[in-house]
XYZ file of C-alpha atoms in Angstrom:
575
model
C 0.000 0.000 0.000
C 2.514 2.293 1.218
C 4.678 1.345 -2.135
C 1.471 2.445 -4.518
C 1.166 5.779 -2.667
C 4.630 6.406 -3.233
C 4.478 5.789 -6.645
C 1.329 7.793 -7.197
C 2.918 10.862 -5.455
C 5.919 10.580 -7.803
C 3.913 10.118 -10.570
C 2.132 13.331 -9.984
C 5.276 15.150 -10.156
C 5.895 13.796 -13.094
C 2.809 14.505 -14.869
C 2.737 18.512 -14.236
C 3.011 20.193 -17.602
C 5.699 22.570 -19.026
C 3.482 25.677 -18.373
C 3.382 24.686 -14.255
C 7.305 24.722 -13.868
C 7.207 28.206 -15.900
C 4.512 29.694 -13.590
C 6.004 28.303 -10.333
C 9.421 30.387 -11.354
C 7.769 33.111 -11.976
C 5.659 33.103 -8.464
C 8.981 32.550 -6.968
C 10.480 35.823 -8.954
C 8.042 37.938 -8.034
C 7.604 36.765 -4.334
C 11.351 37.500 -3.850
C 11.018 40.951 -5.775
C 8.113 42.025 -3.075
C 10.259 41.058 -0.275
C 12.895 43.522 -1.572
C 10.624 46.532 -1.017
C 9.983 48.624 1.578
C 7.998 46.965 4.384
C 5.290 49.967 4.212
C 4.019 48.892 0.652
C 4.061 45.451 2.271
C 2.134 46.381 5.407
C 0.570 49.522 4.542
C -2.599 50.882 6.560
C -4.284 53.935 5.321
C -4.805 54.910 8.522
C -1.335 55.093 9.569
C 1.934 56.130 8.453
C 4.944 54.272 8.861
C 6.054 56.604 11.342
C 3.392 56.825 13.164
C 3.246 52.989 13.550
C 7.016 53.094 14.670
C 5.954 55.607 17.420
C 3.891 53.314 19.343
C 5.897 50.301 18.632
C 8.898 50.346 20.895
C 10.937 46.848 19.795
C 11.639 48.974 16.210
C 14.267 51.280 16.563
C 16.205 52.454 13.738
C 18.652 55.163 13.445
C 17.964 58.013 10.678
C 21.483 58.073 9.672
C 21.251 54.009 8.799
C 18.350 54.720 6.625
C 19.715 56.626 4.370
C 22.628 53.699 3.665
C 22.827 51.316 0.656
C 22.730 48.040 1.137
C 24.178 45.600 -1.316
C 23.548 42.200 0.582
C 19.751 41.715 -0.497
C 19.703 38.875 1.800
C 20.484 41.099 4.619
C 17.941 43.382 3.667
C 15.334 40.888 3.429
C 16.212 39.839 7.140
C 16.382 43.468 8.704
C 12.844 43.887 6.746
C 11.062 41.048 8.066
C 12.213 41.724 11.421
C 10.609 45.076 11.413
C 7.305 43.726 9.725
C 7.807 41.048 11.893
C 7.695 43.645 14.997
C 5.119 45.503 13.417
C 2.740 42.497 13.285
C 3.649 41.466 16.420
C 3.438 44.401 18.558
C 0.142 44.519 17.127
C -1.179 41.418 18.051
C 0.425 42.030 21.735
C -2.064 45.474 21.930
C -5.111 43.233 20.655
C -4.555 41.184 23.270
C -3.740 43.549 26.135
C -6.766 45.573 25.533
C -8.963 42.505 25.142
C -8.516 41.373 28.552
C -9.445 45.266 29.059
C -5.771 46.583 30.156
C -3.484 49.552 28.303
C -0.510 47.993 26.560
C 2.975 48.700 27.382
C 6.451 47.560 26.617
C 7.868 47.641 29.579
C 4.947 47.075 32.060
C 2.541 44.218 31.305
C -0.238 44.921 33.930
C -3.081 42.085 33.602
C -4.306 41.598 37.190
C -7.892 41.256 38.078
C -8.433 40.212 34.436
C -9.896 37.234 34.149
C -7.505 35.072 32.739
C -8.196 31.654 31.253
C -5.395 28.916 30.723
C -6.040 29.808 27.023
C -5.353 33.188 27.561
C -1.994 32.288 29.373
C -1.009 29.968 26.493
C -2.001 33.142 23.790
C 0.228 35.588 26.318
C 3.474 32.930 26.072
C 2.983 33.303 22.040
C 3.359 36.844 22.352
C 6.444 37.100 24.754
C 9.148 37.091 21.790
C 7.423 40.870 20.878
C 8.049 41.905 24.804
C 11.727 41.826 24.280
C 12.050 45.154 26.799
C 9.585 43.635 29.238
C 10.759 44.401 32.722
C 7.255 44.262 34.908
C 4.580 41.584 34.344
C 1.528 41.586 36.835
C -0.712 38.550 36.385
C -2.107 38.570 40.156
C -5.871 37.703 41.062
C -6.201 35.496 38.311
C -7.698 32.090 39.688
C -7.248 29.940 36.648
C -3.623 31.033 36.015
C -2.474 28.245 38.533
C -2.421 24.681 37.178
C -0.946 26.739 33.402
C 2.061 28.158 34.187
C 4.061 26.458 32.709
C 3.177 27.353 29.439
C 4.598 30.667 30.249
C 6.846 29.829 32.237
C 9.002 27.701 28.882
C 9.277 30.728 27.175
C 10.479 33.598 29.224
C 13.753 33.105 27.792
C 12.289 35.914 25.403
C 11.788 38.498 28.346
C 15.351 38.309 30.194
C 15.264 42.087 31.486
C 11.982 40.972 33.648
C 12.713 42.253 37.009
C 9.121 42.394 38.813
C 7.021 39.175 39.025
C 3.863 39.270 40.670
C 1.671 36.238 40.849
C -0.753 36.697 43.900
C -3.645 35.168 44.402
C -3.371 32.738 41.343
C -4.138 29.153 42.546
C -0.677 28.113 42.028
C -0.022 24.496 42.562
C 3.163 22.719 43.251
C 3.798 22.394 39.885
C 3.622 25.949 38.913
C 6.387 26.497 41.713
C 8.329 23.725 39.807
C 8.235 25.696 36.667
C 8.954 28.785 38.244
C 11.815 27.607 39.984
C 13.227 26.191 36.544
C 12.839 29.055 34.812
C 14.720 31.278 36.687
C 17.799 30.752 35.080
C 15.667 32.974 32.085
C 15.264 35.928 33.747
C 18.484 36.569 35.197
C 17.613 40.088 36.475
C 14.619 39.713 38.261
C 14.548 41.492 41.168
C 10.964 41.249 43.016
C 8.880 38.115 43.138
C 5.515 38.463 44.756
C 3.624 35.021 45.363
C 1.165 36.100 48.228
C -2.392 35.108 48.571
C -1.539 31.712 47.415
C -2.512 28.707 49.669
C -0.428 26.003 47.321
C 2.502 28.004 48.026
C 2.134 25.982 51.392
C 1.375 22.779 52.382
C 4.969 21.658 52.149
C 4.986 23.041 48.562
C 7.485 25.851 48.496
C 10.397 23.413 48.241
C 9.202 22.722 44.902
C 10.414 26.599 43.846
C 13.614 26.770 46.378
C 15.232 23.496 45.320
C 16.478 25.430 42.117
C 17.306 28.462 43.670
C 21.389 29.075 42.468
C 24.004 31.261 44.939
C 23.904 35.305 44.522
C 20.564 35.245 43.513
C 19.464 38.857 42.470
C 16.208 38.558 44.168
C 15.781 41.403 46.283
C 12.312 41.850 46.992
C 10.154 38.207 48.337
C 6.234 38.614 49.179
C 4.530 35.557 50.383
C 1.335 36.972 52.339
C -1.022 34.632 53.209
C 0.216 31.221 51.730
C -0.476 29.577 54.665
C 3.424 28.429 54.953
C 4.107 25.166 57.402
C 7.297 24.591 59.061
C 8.805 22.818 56.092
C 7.645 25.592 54.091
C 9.907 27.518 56.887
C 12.613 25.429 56.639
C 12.607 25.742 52.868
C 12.568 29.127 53.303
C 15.632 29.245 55.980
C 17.984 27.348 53.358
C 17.147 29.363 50.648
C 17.580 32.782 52.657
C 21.582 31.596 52.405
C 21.747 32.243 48.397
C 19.692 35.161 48.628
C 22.669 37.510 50.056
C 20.998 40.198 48.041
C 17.300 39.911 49.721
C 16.465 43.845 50.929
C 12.275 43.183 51.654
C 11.006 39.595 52.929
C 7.362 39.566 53.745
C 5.538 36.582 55.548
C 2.503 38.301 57.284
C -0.454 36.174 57.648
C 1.330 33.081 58.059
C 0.918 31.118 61.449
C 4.792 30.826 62.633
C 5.448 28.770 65.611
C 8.502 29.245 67.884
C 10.203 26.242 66.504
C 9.557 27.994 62.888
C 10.657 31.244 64.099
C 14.201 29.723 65.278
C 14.286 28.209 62.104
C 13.904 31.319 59.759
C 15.787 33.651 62.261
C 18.892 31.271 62.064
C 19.258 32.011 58.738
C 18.781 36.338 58.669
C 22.456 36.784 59.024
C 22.735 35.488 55.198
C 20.871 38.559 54.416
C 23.015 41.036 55.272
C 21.409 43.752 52.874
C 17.896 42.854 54.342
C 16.010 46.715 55.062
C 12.676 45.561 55.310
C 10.859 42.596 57.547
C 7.488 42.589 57.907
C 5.567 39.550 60.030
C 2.505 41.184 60.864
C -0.941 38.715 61.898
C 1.975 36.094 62.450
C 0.922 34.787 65.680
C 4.359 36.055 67.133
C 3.948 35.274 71.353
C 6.414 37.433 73.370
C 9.330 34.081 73.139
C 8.609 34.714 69.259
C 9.735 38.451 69.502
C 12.436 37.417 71.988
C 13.756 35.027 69.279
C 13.493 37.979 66.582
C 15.424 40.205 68.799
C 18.126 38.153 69.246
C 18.295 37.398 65.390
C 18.720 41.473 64.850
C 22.116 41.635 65.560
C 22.764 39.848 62.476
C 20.608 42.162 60.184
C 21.798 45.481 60.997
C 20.680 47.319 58.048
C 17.008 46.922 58.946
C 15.140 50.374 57.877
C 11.655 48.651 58.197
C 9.730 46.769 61.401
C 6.262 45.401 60.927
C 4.898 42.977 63.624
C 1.997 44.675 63.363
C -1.248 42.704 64.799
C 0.465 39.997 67.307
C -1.672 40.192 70.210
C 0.060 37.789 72.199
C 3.132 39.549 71.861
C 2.323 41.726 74.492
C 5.729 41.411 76.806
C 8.414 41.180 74.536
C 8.833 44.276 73.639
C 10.982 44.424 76.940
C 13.114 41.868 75.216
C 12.973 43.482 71.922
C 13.923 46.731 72.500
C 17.939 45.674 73.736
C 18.769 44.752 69.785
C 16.485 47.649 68.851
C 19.292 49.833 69.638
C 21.663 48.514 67.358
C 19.596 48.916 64.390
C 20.821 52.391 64.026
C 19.621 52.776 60.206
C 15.642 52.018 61.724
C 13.074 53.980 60.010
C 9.795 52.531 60.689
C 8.488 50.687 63.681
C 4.913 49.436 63.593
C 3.161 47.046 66.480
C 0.044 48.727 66.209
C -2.643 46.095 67.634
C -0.282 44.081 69.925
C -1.632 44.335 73.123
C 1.349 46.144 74.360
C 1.992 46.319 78.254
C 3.122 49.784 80.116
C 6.004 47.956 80.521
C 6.608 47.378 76.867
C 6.325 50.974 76.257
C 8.548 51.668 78.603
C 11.383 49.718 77.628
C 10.821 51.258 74.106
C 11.222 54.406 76.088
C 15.134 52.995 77.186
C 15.982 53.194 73.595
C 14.043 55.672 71.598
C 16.778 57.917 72.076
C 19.542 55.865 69.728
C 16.928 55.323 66.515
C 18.551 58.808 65.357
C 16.770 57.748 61.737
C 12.925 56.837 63.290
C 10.975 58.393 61.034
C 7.525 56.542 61.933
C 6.540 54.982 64.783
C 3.032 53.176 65.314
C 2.014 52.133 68.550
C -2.071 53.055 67.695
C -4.603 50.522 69.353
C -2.532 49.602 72.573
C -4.786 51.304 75.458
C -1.258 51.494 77.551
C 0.355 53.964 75.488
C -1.953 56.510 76.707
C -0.586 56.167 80.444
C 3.445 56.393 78.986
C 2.867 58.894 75.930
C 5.035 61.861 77.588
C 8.004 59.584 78.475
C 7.959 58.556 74.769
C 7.756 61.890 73.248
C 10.660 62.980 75.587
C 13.224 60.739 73.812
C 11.813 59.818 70.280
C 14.066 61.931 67.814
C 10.649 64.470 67.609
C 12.493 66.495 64.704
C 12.398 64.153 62.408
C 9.282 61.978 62.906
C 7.118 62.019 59.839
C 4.481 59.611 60.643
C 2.923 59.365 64.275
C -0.510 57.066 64.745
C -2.260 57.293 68.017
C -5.664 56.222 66.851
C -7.374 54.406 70.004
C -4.513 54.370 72.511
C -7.094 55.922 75.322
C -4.865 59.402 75.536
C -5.209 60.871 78.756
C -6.264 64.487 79.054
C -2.616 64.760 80.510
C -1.288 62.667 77.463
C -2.933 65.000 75.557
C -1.180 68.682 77.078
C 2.628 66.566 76.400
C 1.236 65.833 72.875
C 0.338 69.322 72.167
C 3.272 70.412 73.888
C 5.472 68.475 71.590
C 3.736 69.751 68.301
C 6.433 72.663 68.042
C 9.371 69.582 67.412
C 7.292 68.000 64.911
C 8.518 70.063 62.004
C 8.425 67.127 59.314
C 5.599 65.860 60.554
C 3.244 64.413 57.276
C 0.631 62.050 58.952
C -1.273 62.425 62.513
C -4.022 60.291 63.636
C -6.048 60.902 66.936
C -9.124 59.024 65.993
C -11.085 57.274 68.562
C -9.176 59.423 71.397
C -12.569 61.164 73.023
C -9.984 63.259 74.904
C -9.422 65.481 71.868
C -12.881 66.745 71.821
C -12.498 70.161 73.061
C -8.838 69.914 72.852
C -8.166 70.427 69.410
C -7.217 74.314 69.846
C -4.437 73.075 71.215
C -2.820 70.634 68.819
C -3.499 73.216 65.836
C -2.242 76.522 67.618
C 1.556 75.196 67.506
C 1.674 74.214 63.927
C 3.789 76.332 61.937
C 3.047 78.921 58.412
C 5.515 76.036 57.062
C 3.597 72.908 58.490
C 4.339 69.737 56.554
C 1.279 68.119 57.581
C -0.944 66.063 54.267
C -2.975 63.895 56.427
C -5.070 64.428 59.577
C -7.627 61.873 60.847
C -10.152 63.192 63.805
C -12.430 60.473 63.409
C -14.916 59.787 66.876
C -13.002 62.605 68.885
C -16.258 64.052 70.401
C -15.011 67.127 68.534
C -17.881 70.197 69.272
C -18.632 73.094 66.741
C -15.903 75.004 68.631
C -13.279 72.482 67.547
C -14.240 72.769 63.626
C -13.863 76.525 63.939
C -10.598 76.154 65.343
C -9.721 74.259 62.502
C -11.191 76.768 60.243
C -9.034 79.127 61.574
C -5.884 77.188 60.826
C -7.357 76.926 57.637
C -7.535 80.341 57.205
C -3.723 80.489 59.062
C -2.777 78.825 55.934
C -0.841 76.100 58.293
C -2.886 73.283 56.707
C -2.558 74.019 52.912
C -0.664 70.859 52.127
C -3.535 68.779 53.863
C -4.500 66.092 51.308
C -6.676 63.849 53.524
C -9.188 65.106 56.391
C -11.302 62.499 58.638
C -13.831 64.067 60.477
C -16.112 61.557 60.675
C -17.986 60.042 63.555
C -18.381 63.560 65.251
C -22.087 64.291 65.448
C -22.136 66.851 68.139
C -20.329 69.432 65.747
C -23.244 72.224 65.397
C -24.540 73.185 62.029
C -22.393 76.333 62.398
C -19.038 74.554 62.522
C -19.907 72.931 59.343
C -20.838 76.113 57.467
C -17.748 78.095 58.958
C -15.429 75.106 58.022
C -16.726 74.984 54.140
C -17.011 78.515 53.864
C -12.877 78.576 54.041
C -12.064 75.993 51.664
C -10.253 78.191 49.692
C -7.090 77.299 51.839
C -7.936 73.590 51.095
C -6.585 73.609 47.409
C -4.977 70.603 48.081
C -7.690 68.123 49.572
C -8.162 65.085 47.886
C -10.362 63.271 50.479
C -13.066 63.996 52.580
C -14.812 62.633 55.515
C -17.717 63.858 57.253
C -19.467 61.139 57.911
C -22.138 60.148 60.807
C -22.387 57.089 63.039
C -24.873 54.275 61.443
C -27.369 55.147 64.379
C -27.705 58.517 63.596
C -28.742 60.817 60.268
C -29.390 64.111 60.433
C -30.021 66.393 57.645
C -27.349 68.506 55.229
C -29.726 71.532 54.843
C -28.537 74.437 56.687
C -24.855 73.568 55.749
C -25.215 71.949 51.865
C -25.345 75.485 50.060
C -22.134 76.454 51.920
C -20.367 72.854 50.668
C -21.929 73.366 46.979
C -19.918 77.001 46.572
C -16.497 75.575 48.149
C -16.749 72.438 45.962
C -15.298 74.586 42.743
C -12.319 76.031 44.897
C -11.411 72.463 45.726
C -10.055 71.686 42.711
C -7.965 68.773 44.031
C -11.170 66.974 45.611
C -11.285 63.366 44.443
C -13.340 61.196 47.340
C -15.871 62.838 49.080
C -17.741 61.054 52.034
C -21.132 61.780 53.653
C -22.633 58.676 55.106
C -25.961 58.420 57.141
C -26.433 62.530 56.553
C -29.944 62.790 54.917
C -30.677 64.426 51.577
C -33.348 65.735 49.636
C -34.241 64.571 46.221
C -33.301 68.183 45.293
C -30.245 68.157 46.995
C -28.759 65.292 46.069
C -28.806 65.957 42.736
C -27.358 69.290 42.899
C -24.681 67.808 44.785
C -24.313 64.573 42.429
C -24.221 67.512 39.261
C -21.276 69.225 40.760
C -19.142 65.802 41.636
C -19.606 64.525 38.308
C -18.075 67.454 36.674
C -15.091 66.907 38.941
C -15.075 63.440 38.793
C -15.097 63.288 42.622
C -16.230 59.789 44.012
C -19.496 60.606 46.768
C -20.407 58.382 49.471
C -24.008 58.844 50.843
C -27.048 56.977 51.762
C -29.461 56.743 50.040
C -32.668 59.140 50.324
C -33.396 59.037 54.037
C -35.522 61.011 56.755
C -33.338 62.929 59.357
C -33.365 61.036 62.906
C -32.035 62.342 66.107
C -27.758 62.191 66.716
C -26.937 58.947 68.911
């Protein structure tokens, strides 16, 4: 059978006339002849000129001076054309694709989160990577159906070796996914930041599956894995692999349970990291032994900038423990243990040390009721000059705590960010935080929220509106305060003028209680044009009129300000 095919086929050949060879040359001719001209007549749109197209394609890049050159290699002419048409066609098809999945296309920045990816779409992507030559940030996070594909991708980003940022959160990836990854890191040489949070597989024993093909001087620098739900051998995986990542500057593992025996595990291995600047292990379940652990483990990272062990509420106690090695981390920036049930004597021992952080910039101790008590020891020794950043949302200030604060508002020259919310001491205080701020005051965001603050508080603040002192405010929180009179509100709106720079507002009421807008609304609707920065506007539970909320709704949308309000309601008493 095979033997009668054969001789059919050849037959075939043999039977094709005189005129087919003739015609067959002369396709070939004039095929070859087309290739020798200009790409344009080739490719030509009428709706584009070839320079135009160039413009937005960024892989074609030709010099002027080479275009004027003769060339008398046609064969290297045909190859330099087809590249470009081949760039041409391919750029386009990488646009048709971006914007499908309903994202702007870029070169250099391939942002396709939140996009709804299929394992199709991830196959169509790795047929497009050889046209993303300059690719240096691809962002495929909170895509569920990513995981279980990867590795389609993942065998062709040979094509992309300037990647540097990798994000893959929330993705579903399974242990073979961390496989690929891991074996296809030898293809992007550069990268830089890997970011595999909000991914449970990552877990479960799995992360070996990436770290087994980890090489010595990695160039990572950056490693996110929020969330992924890491076991002690996920720890342990993570401990041997910290010694070829001498380069590591940020590791983040909040979210993820670690047990003492975990924490000695991943601590033991810190003083590989040498260029570390940023640990964060907030919601870790860190006890006071697990901070005691940490703190030993410091001396080995000195170059720390960044703290978080934010939201360890058994950690209460080892701050006392802590605070020792705190002192040697004299490049420390940022300290947050806000939410950690934090004892007087925690505070205190912070207190022993404040005075060497010479670089503290911000400090966040907010939602520990026992700062209140120890608030003016603190502010005696923290480096007050310098301090940029200063939560004390629900600490239970003191009215005491309160005078040192004020008191203290002179030092605070770079101060950026202050937060008093949920401090009931402040109501009929505020004169005295605002009266100290300087014509030169740094200050961008300023949260009052549930202060008790009365109607004599706003026009305080209207007056260092009018002071000029708050001109670089960007965010204001005055929610929650529903014994401010109707007069405060009017007097506050009716100097927004010095506000040029707000970009978020919130007035906002308590759930049990709505009263209504009218006596103050016209005085809001004639500031809104002088607040040209205004981009998030929030009035919550305050009661409108039909009328009135479309007056207000006409001005927003012409500013493309985002409103937050209730719907229609009736007015009810203040709770």
């Amino acid at each position: 059978m095979d033997s009668t095919e054969a001789t059919k086929g050849k037959e075939s050949v043999q039977k094709r006339s005189p005129l087919d060879l003739i015609m067959n040359q002369l396709r070939r001719k004039a095929s070859f002849t087309e290739r020798k001209k200009p790409a344009v007549g080739r490719l030509f749109r009428p709706s584009e000129s070839r320079d135009k197209r160039n413009v937005g394609i960024p892989e074609v890049k030709e010099s002027e001076a080479s275009e004027g050159k003769e060339n008398n290699e046609p064969g290297k002419e045909i190859n330099d054309t087809d590249d470009e048409a081949g760039s041409v066609v391919g750029w386009g098809r990488v646009k048709q694709f971006v914007q499908k999945l309903g994202k702007t296309p870029h070169s250099q920045n391939l942002s396709l989160s939140h996009c709804d990816m299929t394992a199709t779409d991830v196959v169509d992507l790795a047929t497009l990577l050889p046209f993303l030559a300059q690719l240096e940030v691809m962002d495929l996070s909170w895509n569920d159906l990513v995981g279980g594909s990867l590795k389609a991708l993942t065998i062709h980003l040979q094509h992309v070796g300037k990647l540097r940022v990798l994000k893959l959160c929330s993705c579903r990836l399974t242990n073979q996914d961390l496989t690929a990854l891991g074996e296809a890191l030898d293809c992007i040489p550069l990268i830089e930041v890997l970011d595999l949070s909000w991914n449970v597989g990552v877990g479960a024993g799995n992360f070996r599956h990436f770290t087994e093909h980890l090489q010595a001087e990695s160039t990572l620098k950056e490693l996110r894995l929020v969330d992924c739900q890491l076991s002690e051998t996920d720890i342990t995986a993570l401990s041997e692999a910290l010694r070829m990542l001498s380069s590591l500057e940020e590791l983040d593992l909040s979210n993820n349970k670690l047990s003492i025996k975990g924490m000695e595990n991943f601590t033991s291995s810190l003083g590989s990291t040498p260029q570390l600047k940023t640990l964060k292990l907030s919601m870790c379940g860190l006890s006071k032994d697990s901070i005691s652990i940490l703190g030993q483990a410091l001396r080995s990272v000195p170059a720390l900038e960044h703290i978080n062990l934010s939201c360890n509420k058994e950690a209460g106690g080892g701050l006392t423990m802590l605070s020792t090695n705190l002192a040697l981390l004299t490049h420390l920036r940022s300290l947050d243990m806000h939410l950690c049930c934090l004892s007087k004597e925690d505070v205190l021992a912070l207190v022993q040390v404040a005075s060497s952080l010479k670089e503290l910039r911000e400090l966040d101790l907010s939602s520990n009721k026992n700062v209140g008590e120890t608030l003016q020891n603190l502010l005696q020794t923290l480096p007050l000059s310098q301090i940029t950043k200063l939560p004390l949302n629900n600490c239970a200030l003191s009215t005491h705590a309160c005078h040192a604060l004020a008191t203290a508002m002179q030092m605070l020259k770079q101060l950026e960010s202050l937060n008093l919310s949920w401090n009931k001491c402040v109501g009929e205080n505020l004169k005295q935080f605002l009266e100290p701020l300087p014509p030169d005051c740094k200050l961008q965001d300023l949260r009052l929220s549930s202060c008790n603050l009365t109607t004599e508080d706003v026009l305080q603040l209207e007056s260092a509106c009018q002071r000029g002192v708050l001109s670089h405010l960007k965010q204001l929180d005055l929610s929650y305060n529903g014994s401010v009179g109707d007069g405060g509100w009017m007097s506050l709106f009716g100097k927004a003028a010095a506000l040029k720079g707000l970009e978020e507002l919130d007035v906002s009421l308590r759930p049990s209680a709505s009263l209504s807008v009218s006596p103050w609304l016209p005085a809001l609707l004639e500031a809104l044009p002088q607040l040209s920065s205004l981009t998030h506007l929030s009035l919550q539970h305050w009661a409108l009129s039909s009328a009135e909320r479309e007056k207000l709704e006409k001005i927003l949308r012409k500013k493309n300000v985002i409103l937050e309000c209730d719907r229609l309601a009736m007015p009810k008493a203040a709770g």
